PDB file of C-alpha atoms in Angstrom:
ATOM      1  CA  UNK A   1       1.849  10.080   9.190  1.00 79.00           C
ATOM      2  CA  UNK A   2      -1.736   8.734   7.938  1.00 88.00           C
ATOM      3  CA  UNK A   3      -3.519   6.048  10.000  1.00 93.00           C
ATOM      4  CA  UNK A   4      -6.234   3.911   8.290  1.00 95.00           C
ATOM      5  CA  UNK A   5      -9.119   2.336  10.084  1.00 96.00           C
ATOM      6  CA  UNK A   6     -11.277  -0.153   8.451  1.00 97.00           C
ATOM      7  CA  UNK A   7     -14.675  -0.902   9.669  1.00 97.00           C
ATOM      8  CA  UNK A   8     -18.442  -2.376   8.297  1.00 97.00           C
ATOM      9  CA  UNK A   9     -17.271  -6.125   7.662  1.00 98.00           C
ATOM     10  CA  UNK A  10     -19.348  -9.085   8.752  1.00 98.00           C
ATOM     11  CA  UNK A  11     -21.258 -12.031   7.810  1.00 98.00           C
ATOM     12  CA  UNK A  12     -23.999 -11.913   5.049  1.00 98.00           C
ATOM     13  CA  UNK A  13     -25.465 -14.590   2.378  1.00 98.00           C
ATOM     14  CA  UNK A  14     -24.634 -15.145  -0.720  1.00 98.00           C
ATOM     15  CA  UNK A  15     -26.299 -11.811  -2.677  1.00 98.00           C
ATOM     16  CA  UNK A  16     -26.246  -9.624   0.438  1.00 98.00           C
ATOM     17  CA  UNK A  17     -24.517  -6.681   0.251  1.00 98.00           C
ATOM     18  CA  UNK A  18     -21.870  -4.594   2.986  1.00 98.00           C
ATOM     19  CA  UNK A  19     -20.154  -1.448   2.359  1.00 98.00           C
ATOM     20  CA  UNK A  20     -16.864  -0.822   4.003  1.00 98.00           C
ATOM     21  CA  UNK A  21     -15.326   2.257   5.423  1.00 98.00           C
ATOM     22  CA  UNK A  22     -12.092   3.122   5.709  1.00 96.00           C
ATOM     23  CA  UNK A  23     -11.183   6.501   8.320  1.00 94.00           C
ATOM     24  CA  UNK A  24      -8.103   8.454   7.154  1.00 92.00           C
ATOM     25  CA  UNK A  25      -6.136  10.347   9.932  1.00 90.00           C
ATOM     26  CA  UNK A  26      -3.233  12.129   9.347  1.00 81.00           C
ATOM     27  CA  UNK A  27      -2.079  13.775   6.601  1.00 71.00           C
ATOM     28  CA  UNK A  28      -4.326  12.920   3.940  1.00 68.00           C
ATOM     29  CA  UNK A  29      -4.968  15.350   0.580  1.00 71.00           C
ATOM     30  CA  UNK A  30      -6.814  15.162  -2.385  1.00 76.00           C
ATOM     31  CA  UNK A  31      -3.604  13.930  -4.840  1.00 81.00           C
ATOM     32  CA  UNK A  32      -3.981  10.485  -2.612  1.00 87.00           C
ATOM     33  CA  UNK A  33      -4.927   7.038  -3.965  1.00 94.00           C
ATOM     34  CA  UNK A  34      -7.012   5.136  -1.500  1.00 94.00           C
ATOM     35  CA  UNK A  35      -7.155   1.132  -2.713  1.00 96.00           C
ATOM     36  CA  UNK A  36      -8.570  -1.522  -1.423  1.00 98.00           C
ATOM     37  CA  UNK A  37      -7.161  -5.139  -0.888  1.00 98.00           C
ATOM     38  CA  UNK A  38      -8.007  -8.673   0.240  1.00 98.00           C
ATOM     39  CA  UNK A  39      -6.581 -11.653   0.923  1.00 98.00           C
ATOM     40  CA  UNK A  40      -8.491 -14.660   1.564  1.00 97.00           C
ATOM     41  CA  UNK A  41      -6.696 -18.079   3.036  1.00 92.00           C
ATOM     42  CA  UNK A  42      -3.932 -19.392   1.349  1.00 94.00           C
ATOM     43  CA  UNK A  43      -4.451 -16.807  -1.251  1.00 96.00           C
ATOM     44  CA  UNK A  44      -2.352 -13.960  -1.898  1.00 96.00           C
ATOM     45  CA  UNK A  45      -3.687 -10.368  -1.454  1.00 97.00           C
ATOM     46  CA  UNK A  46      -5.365  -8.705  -4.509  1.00 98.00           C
ATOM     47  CA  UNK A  47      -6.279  -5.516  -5.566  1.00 98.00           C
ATOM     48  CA  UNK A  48      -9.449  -4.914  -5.302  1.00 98.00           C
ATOM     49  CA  UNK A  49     -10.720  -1.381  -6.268  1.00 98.00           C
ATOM     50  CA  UNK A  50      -8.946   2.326  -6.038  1.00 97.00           C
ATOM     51  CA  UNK A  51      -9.345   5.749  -6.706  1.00 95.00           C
ATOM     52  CA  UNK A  52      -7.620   8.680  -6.459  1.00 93.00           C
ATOM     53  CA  UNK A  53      -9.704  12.371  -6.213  1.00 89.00           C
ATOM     54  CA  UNK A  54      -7.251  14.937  -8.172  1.00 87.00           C
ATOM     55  CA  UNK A  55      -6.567  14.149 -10.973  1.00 90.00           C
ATOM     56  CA  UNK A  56      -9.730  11.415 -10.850  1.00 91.00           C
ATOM     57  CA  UNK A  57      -8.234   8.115 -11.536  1.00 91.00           C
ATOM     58  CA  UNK A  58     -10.830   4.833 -10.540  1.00 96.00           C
ATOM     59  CA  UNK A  59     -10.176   1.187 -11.069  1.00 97.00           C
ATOM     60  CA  UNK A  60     -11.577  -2.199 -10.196  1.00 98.00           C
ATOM     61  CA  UNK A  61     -10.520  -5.763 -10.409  1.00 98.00           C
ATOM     62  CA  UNK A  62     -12.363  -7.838 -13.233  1.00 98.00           C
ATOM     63  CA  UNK A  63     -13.389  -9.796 -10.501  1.00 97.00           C
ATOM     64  CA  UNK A  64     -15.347  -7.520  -8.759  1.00 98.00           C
ATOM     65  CA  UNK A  65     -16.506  -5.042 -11.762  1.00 98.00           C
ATOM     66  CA  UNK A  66     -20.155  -4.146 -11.550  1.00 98.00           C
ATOM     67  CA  UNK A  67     -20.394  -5.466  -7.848  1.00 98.00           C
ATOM     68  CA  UNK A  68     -18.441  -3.288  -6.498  1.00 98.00           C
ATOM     69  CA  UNK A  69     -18.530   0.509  -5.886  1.00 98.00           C
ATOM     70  CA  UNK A  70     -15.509   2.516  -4.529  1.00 97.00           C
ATOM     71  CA  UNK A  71     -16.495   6.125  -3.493  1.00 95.00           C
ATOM     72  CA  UNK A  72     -15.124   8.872  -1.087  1.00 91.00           C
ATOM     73  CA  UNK A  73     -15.895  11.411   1.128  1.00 91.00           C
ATOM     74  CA  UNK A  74     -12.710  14.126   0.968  1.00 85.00           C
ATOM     75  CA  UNK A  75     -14.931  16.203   4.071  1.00 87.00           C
ATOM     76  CA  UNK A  76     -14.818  13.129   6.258  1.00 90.00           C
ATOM     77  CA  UNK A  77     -11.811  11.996   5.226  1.00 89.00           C
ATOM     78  CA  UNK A  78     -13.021   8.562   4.466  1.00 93.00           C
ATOM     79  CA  UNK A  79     -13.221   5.926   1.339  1.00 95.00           C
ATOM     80  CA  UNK A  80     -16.007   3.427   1.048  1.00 97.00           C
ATOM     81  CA  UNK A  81     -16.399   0.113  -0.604  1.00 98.00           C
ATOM     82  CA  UNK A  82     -20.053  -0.882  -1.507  1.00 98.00           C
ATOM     83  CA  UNK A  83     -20.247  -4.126  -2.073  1.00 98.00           C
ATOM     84  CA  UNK A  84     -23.372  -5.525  -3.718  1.00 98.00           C
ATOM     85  CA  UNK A  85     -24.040  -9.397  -4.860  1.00 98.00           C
ATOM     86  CA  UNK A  86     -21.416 -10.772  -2.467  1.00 98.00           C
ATOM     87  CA  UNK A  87     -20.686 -13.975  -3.358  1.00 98.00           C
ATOM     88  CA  UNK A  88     -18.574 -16.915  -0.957  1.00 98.00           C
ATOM     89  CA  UNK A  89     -15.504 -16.217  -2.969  1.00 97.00           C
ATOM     90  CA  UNK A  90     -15.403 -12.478  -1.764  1.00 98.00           C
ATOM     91  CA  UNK A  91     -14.672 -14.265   1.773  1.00 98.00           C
ATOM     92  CA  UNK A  92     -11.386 -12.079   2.535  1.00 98.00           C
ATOM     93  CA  UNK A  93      -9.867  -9.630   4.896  1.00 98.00           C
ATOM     94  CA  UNK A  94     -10.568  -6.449   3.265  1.00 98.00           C
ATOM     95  CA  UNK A  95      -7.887  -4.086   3.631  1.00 98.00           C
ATOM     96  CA  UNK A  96      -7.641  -0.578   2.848  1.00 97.00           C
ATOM     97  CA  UNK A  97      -4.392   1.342   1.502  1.00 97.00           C
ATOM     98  CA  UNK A  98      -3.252   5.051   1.352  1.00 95.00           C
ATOM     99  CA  UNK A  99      -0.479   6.449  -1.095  1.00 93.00           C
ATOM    100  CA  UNK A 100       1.282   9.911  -3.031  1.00 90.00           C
ATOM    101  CA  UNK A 101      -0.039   9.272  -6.816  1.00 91.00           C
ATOM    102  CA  UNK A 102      -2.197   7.562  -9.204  1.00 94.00           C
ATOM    103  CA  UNK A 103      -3.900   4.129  -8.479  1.00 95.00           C
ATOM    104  CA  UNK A 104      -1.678   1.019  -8.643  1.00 96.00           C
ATOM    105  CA  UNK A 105      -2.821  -2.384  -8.543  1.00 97.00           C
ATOM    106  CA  UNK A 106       0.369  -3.496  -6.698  1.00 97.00           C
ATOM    107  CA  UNK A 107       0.017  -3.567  -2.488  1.00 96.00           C
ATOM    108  CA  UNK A 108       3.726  -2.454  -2.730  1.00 96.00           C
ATOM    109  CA  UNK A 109       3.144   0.954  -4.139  1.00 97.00           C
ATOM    110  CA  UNK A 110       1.095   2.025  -1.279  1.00 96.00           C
ATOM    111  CA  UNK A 111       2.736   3.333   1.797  1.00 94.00           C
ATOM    112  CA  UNK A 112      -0.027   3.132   4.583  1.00 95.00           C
ATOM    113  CA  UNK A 113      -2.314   0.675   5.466  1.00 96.00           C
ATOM    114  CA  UNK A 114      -4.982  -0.559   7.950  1.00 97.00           C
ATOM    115  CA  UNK A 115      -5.889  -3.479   9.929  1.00 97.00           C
ATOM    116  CA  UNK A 116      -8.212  -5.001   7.833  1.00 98.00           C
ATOM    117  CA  UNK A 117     -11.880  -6.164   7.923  1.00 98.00           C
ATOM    118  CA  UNK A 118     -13.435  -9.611   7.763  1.00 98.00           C
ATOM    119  CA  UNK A 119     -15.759 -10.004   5.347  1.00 98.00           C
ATOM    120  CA  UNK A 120     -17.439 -13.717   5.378  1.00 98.00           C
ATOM    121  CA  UNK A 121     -19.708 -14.331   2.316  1.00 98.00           C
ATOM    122  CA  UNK A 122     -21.520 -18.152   3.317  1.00 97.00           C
ATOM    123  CA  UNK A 123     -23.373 -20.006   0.649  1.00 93.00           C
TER     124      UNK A 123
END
């Protein structure tokens, strides 16, 4: 029903910044929560950021809290992730997630997802 494309990962320096995209296709609306995940190596995935349009509902992981900017574009169907003062622990595969309702913090609440994105942060 709704396919999920991530895209703008790479390799930058410690304090560089990327900003992710993720394309929605598919049934997409404005009562949608888009998150966004990682998972580095032996790690389990974490939430990273989220928002949701109508009714607005935002949130971001302590961890990345004043780094990190989620933002969307309901025209182009798309939800960014600006990520500023990237540090070697951000090194993940950045996934983004689609789902019916509020954020949640939990990968199993959401109901599509995409690839994922490498994101290498060196020191």
């Amino acid at each position: 029903q709704v396919q999920l494309v991530e895209s703008g990962g790479g390799l930058v320096q410690a304090g560089g910044s990327l900003r992710l995209s993720c394309a929605a296709s598919g049934r997409t609306v404005s009562r949608d929560a888009m998150g966004w995940f990682r998972q580095a190596p032996g790690k389990e995935r974490e939430f990273v950021a989220g928002n949701r349009w109508n009714p607005s509902n935002t949130e971001y992981a302590d961890s990345v809290k004043g780094r990190f900017t989620i933002s969307r574009d309901n025209a182009k169907n798309t939800v960014y992730l600006q990520m500023n003062s990237l540090k070697p622990e951000d090194t993940a595969v950045y996934y983004c997630a689609s789902r019916f309702g509020p954020v949640a913090r939990t990968g199993w609440a959401y109901d599509y997802w995409g690839r994922g994105t490498q994101v290498t942060v060196s020191s």
